[in-house]
Short mmCIF file of C-alpha atoms and ligand atoms in Angstrom, two decimals:
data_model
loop_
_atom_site.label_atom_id
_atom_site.label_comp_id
_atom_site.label_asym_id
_atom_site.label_seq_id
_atom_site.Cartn_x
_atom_site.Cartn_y
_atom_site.Cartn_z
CA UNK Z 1 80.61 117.82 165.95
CA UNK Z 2 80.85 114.48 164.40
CA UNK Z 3 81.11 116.10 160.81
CA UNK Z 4 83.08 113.77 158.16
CA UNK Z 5 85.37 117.50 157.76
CA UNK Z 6 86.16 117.45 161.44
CA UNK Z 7 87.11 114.22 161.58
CA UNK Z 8 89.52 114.63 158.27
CA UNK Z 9 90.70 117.14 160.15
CA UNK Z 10 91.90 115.59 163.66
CA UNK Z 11 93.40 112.85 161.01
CA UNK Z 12 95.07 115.50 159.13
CA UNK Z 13 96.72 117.55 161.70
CA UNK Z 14 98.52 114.19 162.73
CA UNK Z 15 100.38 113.92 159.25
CA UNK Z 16 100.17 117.61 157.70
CA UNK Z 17 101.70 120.74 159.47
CA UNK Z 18 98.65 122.64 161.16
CA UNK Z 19 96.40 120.03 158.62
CA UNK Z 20 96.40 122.14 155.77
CA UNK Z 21 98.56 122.42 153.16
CA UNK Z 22 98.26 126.31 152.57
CA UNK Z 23 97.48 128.21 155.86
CA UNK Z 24 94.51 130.46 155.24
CA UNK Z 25 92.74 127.08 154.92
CA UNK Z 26 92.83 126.26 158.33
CA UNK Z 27 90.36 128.75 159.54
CA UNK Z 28 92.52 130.18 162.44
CA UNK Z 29 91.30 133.93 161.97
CA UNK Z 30 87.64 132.73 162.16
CA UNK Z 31 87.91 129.95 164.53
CA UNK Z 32 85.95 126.54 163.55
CA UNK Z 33 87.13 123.66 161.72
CA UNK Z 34 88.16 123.91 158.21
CA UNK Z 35 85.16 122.29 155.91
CA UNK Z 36 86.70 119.96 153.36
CA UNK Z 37 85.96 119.66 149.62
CA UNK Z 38 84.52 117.02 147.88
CA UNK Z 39 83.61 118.64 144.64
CA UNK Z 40 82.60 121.65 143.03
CA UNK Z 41 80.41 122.40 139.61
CA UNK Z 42 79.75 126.26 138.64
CA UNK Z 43 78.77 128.63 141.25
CA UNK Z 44 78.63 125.82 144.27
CA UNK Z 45 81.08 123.92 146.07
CA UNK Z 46 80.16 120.43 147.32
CA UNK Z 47 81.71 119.19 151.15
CA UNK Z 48 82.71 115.94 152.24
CA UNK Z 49 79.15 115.94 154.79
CA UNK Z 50 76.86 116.76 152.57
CA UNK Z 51 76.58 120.61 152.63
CA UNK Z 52 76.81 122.67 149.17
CA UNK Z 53 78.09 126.77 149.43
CA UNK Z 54 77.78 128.85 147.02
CA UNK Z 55 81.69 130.05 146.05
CA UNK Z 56 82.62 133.06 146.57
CA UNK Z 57 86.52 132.69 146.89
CA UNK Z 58 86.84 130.45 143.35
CA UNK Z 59 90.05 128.93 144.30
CA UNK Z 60 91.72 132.45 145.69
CA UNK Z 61 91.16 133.82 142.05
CA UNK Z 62 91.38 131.20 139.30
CA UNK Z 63 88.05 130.55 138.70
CA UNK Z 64 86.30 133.24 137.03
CA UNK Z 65 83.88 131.14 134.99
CA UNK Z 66 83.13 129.37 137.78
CA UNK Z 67 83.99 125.86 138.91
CA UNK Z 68 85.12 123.30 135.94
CA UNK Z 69 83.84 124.98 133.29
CA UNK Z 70 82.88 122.35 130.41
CA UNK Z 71 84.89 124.09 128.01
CA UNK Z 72 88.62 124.25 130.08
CA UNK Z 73 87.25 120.85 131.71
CA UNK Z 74 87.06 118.88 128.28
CA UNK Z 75 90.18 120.99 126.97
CA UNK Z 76 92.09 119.22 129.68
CA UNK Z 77 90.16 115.36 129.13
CA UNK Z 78 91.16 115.64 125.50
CA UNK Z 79 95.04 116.64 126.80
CA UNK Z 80 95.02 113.67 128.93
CA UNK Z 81 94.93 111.15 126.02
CA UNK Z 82 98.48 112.81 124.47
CA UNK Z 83 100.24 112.10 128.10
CA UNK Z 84 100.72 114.00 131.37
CA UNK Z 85 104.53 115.60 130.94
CA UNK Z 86 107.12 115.01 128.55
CA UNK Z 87 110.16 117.24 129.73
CA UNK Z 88 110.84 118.59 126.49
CA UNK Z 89 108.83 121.63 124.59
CA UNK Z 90 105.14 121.40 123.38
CA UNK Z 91 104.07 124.08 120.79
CA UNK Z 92 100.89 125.01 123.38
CA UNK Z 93 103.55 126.52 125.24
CA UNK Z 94 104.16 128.20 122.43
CA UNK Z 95 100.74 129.26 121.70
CA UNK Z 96 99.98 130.02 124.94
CA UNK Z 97 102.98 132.59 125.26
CA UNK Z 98 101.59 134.32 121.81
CA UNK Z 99 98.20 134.67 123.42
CA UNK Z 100 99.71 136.37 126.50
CA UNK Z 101 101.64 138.48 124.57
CA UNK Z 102 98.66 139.38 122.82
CA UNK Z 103 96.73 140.23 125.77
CA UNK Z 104 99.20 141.81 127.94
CA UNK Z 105 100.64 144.97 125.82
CA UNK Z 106 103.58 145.23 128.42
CA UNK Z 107 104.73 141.58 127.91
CA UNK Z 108 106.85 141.01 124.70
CA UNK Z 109 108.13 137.64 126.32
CA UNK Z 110 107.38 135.58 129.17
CA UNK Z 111 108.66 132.30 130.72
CA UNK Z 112 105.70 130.00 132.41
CA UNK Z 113 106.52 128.64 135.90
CA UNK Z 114 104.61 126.83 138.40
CA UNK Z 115 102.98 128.83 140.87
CA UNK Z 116 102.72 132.46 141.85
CA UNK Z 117 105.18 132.33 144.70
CA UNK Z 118 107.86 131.18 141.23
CA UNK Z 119 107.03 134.24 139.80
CA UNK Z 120 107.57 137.03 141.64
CA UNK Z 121 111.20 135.22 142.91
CA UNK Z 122 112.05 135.09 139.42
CA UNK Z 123 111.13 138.57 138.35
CA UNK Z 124 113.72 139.76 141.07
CA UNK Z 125 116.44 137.92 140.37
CA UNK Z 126 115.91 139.01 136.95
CA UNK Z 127 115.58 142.78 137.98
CA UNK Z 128 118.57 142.47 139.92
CA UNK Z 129 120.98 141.32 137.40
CA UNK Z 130 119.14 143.42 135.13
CA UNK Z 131 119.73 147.12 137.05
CA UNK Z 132 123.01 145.37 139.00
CA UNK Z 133 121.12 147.04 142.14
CA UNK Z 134 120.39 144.41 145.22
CA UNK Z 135 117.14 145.78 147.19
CA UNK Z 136 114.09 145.74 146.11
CA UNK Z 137 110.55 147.84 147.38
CA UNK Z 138 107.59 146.07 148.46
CA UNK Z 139 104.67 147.55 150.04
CA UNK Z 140 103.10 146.64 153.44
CA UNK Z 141 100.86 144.35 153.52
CA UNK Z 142 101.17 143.09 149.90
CA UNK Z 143 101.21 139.76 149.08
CA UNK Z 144 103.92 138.03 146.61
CA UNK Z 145 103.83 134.68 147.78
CA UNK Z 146 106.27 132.95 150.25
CA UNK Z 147 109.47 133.56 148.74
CA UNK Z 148 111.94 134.69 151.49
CA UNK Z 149 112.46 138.32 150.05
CA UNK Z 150 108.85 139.05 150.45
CA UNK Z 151 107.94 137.88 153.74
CA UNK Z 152 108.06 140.84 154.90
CA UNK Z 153 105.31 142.85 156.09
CA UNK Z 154 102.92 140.61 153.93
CA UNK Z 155 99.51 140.78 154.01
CA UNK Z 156 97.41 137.71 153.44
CA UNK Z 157 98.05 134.35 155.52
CA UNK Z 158 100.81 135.98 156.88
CA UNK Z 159 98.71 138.98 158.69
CA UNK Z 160 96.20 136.24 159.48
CA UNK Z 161 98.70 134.75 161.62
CA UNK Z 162 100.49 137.59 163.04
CA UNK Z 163 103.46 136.69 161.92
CA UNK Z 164 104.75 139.63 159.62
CA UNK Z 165 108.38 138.43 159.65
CA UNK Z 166 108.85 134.63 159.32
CA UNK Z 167 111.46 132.91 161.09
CA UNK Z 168 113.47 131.31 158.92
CA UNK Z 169 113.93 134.32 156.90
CA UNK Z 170 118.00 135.69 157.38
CA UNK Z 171 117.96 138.89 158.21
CA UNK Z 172 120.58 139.41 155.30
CA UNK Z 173 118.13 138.48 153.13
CA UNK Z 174 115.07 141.71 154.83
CA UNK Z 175 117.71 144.04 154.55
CA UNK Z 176 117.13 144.38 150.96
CA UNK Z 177 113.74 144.05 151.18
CA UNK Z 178 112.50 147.96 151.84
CA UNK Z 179 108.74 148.41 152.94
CA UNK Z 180 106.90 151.36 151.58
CA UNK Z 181 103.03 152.37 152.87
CA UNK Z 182 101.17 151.77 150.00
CA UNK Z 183 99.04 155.03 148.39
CA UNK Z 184 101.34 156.88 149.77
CA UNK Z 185 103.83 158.42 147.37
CA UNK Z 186 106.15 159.97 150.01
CA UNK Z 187 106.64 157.07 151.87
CA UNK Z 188 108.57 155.39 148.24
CA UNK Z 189 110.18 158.36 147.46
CA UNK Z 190 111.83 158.97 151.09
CA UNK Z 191 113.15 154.79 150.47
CA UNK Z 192 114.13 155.97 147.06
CA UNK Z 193 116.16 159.06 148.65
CA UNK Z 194 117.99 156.88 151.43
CA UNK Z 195 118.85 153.93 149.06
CA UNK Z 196 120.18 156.12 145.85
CA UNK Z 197 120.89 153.33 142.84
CA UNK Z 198 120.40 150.37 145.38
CA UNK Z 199 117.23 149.79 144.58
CA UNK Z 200 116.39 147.00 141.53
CA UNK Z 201 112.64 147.22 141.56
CA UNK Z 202 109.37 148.46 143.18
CA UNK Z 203 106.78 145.44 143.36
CA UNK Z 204 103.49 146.22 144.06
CA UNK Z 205 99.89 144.68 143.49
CA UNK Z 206 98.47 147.36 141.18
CA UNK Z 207 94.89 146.24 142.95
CA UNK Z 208 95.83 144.99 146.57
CA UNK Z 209 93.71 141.98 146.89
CA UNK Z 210 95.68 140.54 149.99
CA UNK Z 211 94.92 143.03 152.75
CA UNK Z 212 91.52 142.69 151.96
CA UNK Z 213 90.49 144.57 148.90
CA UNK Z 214 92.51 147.75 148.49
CA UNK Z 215 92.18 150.04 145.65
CA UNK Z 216 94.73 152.66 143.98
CA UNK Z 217 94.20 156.19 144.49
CA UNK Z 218 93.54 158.07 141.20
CA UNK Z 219 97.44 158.83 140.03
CA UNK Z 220 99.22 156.45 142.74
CA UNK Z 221 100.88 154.51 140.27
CA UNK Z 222 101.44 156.82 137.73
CA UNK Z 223 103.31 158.74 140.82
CA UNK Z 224 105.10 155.29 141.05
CA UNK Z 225 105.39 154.47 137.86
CA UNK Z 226 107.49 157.77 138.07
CA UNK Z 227 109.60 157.63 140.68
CA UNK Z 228 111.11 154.81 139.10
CA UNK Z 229 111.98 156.08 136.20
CA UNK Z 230 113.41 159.14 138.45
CA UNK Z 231 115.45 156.65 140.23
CA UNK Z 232 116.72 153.71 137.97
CA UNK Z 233 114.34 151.15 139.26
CA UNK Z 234 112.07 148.45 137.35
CA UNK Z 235 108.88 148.47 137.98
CA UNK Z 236 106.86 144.88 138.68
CA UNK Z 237 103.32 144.68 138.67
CA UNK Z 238 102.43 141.46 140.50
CA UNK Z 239 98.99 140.60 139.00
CA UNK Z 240 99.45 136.94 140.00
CA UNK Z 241 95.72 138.04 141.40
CA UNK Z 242 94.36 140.78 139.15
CA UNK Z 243 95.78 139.69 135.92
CA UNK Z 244 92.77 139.07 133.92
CA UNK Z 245 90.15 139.28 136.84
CA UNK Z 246 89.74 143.51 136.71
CA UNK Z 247 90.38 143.12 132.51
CA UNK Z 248 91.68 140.79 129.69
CA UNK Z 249 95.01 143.20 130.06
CA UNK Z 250 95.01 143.16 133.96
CA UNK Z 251 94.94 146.21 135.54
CA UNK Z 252 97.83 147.82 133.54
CA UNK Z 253 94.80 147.76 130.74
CA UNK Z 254 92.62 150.06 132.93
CA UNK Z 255 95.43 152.36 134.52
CA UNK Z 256 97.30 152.68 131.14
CA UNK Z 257 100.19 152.39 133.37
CA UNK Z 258 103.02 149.83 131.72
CA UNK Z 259 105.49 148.00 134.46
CA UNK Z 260 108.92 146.72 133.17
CA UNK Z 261 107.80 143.21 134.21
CA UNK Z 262 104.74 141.23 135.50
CA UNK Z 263 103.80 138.21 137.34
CA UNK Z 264 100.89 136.58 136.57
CA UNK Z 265 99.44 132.92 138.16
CA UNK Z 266 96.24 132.04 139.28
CA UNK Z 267 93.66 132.58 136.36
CA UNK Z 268 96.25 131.73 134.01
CA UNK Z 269 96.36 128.26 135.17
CA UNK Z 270 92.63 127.68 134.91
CA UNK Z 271 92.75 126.03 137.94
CA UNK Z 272 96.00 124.08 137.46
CA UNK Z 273 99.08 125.12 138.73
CA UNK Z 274 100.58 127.85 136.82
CA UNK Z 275 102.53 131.06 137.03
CA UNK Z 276 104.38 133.23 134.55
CA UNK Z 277 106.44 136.32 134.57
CA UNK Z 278 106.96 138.59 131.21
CA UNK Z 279 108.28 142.31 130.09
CA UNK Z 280 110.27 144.09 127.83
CA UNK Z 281 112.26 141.38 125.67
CA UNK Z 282 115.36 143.37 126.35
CA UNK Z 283 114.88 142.03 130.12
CA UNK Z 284 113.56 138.79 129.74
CA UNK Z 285 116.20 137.77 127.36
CA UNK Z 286 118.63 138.13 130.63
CA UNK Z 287 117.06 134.47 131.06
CA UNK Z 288 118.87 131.38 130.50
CA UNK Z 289 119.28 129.48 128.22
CA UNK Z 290 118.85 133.57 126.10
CA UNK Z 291 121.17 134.61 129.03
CA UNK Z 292 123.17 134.40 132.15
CA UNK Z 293 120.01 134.53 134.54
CA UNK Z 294 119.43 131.21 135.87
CA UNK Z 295 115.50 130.09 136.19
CA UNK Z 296 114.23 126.53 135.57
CA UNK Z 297 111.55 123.57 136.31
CA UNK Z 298 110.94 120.52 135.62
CA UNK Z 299 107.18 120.75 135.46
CA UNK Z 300 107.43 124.22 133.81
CA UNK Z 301 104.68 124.37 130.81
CA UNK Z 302 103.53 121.23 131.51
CA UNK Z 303 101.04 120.13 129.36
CA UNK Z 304 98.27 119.36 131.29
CA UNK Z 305 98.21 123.10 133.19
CA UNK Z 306 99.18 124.89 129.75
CA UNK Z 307 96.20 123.33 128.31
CA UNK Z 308 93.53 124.51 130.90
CA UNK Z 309 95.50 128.32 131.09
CA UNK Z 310 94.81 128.37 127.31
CA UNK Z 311 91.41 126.99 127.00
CA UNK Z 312 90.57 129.82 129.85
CA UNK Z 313 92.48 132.63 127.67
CA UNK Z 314 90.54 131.52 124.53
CA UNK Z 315 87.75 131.81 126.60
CA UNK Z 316 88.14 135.30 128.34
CA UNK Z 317 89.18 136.74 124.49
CA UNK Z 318 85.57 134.49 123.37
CA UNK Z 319 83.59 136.51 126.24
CA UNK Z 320 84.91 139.50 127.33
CA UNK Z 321 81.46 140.53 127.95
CA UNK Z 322 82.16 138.75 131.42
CA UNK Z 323 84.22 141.53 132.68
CA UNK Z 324 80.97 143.88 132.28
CA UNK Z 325 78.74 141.31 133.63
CA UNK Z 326 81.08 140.40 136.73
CA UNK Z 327 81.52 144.21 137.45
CA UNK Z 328 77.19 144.80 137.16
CA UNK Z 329 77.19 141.66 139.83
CA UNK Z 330 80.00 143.38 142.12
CA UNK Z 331 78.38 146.33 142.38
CA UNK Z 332 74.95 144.74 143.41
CA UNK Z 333 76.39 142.98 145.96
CA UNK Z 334 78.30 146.12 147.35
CA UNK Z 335 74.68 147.96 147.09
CA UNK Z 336 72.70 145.28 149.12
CA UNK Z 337 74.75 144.56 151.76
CA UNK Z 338 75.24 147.93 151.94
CA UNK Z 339 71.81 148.62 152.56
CA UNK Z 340 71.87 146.50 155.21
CA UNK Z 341 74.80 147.57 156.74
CA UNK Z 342 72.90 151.03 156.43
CA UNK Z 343 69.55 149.58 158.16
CA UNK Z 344 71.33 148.73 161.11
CA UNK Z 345 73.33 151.63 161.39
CA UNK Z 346 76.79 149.98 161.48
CA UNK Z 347 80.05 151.64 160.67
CA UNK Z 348 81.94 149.63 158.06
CA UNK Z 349 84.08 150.30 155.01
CA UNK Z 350 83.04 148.30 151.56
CA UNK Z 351 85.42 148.30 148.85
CA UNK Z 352 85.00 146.96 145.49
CA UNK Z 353 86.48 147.03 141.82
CA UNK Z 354 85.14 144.67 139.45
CA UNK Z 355 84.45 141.27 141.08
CA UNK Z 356 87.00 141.81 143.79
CA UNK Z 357 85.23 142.64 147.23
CA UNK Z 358 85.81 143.28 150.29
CA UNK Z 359 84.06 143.90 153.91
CA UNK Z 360 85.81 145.25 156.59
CA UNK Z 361 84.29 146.08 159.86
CA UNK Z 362 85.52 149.91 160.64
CA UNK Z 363 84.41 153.00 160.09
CA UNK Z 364 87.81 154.37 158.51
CA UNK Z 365 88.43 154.15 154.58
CA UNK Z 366 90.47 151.41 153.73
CA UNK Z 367 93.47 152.99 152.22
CA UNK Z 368 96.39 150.60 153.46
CA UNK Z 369 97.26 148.41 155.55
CA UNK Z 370 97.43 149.94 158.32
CA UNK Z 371 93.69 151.16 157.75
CA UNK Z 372 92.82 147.21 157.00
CA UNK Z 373 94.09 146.57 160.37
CA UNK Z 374 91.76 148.49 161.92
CA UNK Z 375 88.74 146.58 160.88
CA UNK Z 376 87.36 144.18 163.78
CA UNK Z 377 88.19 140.13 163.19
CA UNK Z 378 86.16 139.39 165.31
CA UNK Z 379 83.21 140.94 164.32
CA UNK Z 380 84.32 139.28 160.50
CA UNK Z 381 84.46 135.96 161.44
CA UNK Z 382 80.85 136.08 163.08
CA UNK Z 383 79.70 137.02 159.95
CA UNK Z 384 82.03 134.50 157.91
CA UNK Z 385 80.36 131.45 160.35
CA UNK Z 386 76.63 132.82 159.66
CA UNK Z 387 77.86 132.76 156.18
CA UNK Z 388 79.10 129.71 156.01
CA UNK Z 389 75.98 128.12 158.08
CA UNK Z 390 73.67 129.59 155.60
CA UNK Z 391 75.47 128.02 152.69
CA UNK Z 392 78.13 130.92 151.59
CA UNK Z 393 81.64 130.10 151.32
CA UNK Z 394 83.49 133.71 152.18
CA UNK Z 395 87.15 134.23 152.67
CA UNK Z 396 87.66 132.65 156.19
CA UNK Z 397 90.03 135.87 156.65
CA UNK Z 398 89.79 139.22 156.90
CA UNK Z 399 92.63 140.48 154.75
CA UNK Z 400 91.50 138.53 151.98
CA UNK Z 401 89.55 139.36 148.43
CA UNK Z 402 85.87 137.84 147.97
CA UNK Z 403 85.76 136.63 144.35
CA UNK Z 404 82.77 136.71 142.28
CA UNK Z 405 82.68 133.91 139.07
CA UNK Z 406 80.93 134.54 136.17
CA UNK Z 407 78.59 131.31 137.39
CA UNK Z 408 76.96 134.11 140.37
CA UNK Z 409 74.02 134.82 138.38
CA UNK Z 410 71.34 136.67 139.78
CA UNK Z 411 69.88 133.13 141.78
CA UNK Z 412 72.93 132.62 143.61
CA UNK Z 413 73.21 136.72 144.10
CA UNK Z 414 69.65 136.75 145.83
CA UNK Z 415 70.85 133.94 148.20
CA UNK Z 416 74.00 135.32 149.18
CA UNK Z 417 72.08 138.74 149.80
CA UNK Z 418 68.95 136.63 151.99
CA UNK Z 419 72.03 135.03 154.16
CA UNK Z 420 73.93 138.56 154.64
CA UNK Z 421 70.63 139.63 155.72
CA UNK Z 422 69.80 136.96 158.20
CA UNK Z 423 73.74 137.21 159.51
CA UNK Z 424 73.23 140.49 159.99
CA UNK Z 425 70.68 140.44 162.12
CA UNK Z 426 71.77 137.73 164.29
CA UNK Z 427 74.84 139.74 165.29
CA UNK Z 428 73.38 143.16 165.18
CA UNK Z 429 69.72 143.68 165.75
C1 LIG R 501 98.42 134.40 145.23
C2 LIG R 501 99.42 135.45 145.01
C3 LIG R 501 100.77 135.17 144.87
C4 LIG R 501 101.33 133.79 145.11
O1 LIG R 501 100.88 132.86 144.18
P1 LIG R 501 100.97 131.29 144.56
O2 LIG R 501 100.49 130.63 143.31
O3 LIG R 501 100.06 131.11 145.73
O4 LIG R 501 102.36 131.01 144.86
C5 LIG R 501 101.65 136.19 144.55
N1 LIG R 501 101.20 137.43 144.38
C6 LIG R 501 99.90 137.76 144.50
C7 LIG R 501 99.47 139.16 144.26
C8 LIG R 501 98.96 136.79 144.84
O5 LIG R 501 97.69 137.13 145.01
#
């Protein structure tokens, strides 16, 4: 090898569990060594050797103009000469609750966190005081980050490593956690029959980006949205991922479907760490110091990461021609690599909203998990290591979303196209 990355990465498994400090990273569902980052401008992404890929995973979500865009970028220069974190409030915490607010029609308040993972482990403690119920529904094979209630048939890094149920994780605490099959109606209202007002809330990724791609079926979560309401539960739409990547409102503003609470993160950071969780004021008001619902942190709102979320807010409402344009570019890619798919007479299931994508290797529609799960690894992470070779940075997992940025113009589109090609026939023809 003899590759600077490989070499960072013998160094780093001697000082950093598995050498990466978020699994997926580490390139154990592909094989290979992990390439390390040196930089990144726009549609590319810069290693430590050398070698520039063109991006199609944009931080797991975040970056939907593309790598440091000048206008978040300088945003965050200009925030750096008023100081890094004061501990008390800043009114661009302020503003950037108003703009959410704005966007999101479901979220009358909302309290900014840290990450993701802070969230959705909020929004259930909240639920639970809130209905006075303990479980709570997830599906399998969603994602809503590494909070103990939720590692539970998670997709994502978890299905990557085969490890559905961490240890570590009481099983006091998976009791309440009840797994539904997601599109599959019957499946939540047999849980909602056999747990009559136990259940707080139904979480659920309105898009599932962390199985691979998995898309609603027309009326799914109006059939949830339902139930619900039948049975005394919130609802929680986690679009930590899809929250403005499918539309300026999430997907609630394309389903027309409002949840009781969301969690949002990635995106809304601009690439710095944030997460936030919002809903009916009548809820969120539960929260201290409004209520008795305890939820803090120090670095909550910090300046630094509420300045990027905003500048990128200002700058979806500025453009929200991207969504169109990032949509036209999804679908291209779905129609030439499924030509070529075609030409070689392989069985394989594309699916694709927006710029969310995802390959899977079977010839079954990819419905749940249990249909991602039938799609061949191996055959995936062939075609992620001819990616990769040829300059395309892909998911290194199956049961993960590719993410198209708004810097993917037609250029970078032809080149990722060429290199599917060229994969393609290397392991096929
Ligand atoms: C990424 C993700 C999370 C976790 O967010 P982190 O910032 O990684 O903690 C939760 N839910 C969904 C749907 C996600 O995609």
């Amino acid at each position: 090898m003899g590759s600077l990355s490989s070499s960072y990465f013998e160094k780093a498994k001697t000082l950093i569990p598995g050498g990466v400090n978020s699994p997926v990273r580490a390139f154990k569902s592909v094989g290979g060594t992990p390439v390390f980052m040196k930089s990144a401008k726009g549609a590319y992404l810069h290693d430590v050797d050398g070698k520039s890929y063109i991006d199609l995973i944009g931080s797991w979500g975040p970056m939907l103009f593309g790598q440091a865009h000048p206008v978040i970028e300088n945003a965050v220069k200009e925030a750096l000469n008023d100081g890094f974190s004061f501990g008390a409030p800043t009114y661009k915490e302020v503003l950037i609750a108003e703009k959410i607010c704005s966007m999101v029609p479901s979220i009358e308040k909302v309290r900014l966190v840290n990450s993701g993972t802070e969230a959705t482990m909020a929004a259930i403690r909240l639920a639970r005081a809130y209905t006075k119920c303990d479980k709570i529904i997830k599906f399998e094979g969603c994602y809503h980050g590494h909070g103990d209630s939720f590692l539970i048939a998670a997709g994502s890094g978890v299905a990557t490593l085969g490890t559905p149920d961490s240890p570590g994780v009481t099983v006091s605490t998976a009791k309440d956690t009840l797994t539904a099959v997601y599109n599959d109606l019957e499946s939540l209202q047999h849980l909602f029959e056999a747990n009559i007002n136990q259940v707080a809330a139904v979480i659920i990724e309105p898009v599932v980006g962390n199985m691979g791609l998995v898309i609603p079926k027309e009326g799914y979560l109006a059939g949830v949205r339902q139930l619900c309401d039948q049975y005394g539960a919130l609802l929680i739409f986690d679009e930590v991922m899809t929250g403005f990547r499918l539309s300026p409102s999430g997907y609630q503003g394309i389903c027309h479907i409002q949840p009781d609470l969301t969690t949002l993160g990635k995106i809304i950071g601009g690439g710095l760490p944030v997460g936030a969780y919002g809903g009916k004021a009548a809820i969120m008001d539960m929260i201290a110091p409004a209520g008795p619902v305890y939820q803090a942190g120090t670095l909550s709102g910090n300046p630094l990461a509420t300045t990027a979320g905003l500048a990128m807010l200002n700058l979806i409402t500025e453009n929200l021609e991207v969504y169109t344009r990032l949509a036209e570019q999804g679908l291209k890619l779905k129609m030439g690599i499924r030509s070529q798919l075609d030409a070689l007479g392989l069985s394989y299931t594309i699916n694709q909203i927006g710029s969310m994508f995802t390959l899977f290797f079977t010839n079954q529609a990819v419905n749940n998990f249990a249909d991602a799960k039938t799609s061949d690894a191996t055959l995936y992470g062939k075609y992620f290591h001819g990616m990769l070779e040829r300059g395309i940075y892909l998911p290194p997992s199956q049961y993960e979303s590719w993410f198209i940025s708004d810097a993917i113009r037609e250029e970078e589109l032809a080149k990722i196209l060429q290199a599917s090609e060229e994969t393609l026939q290397q392991m096929f023809a």
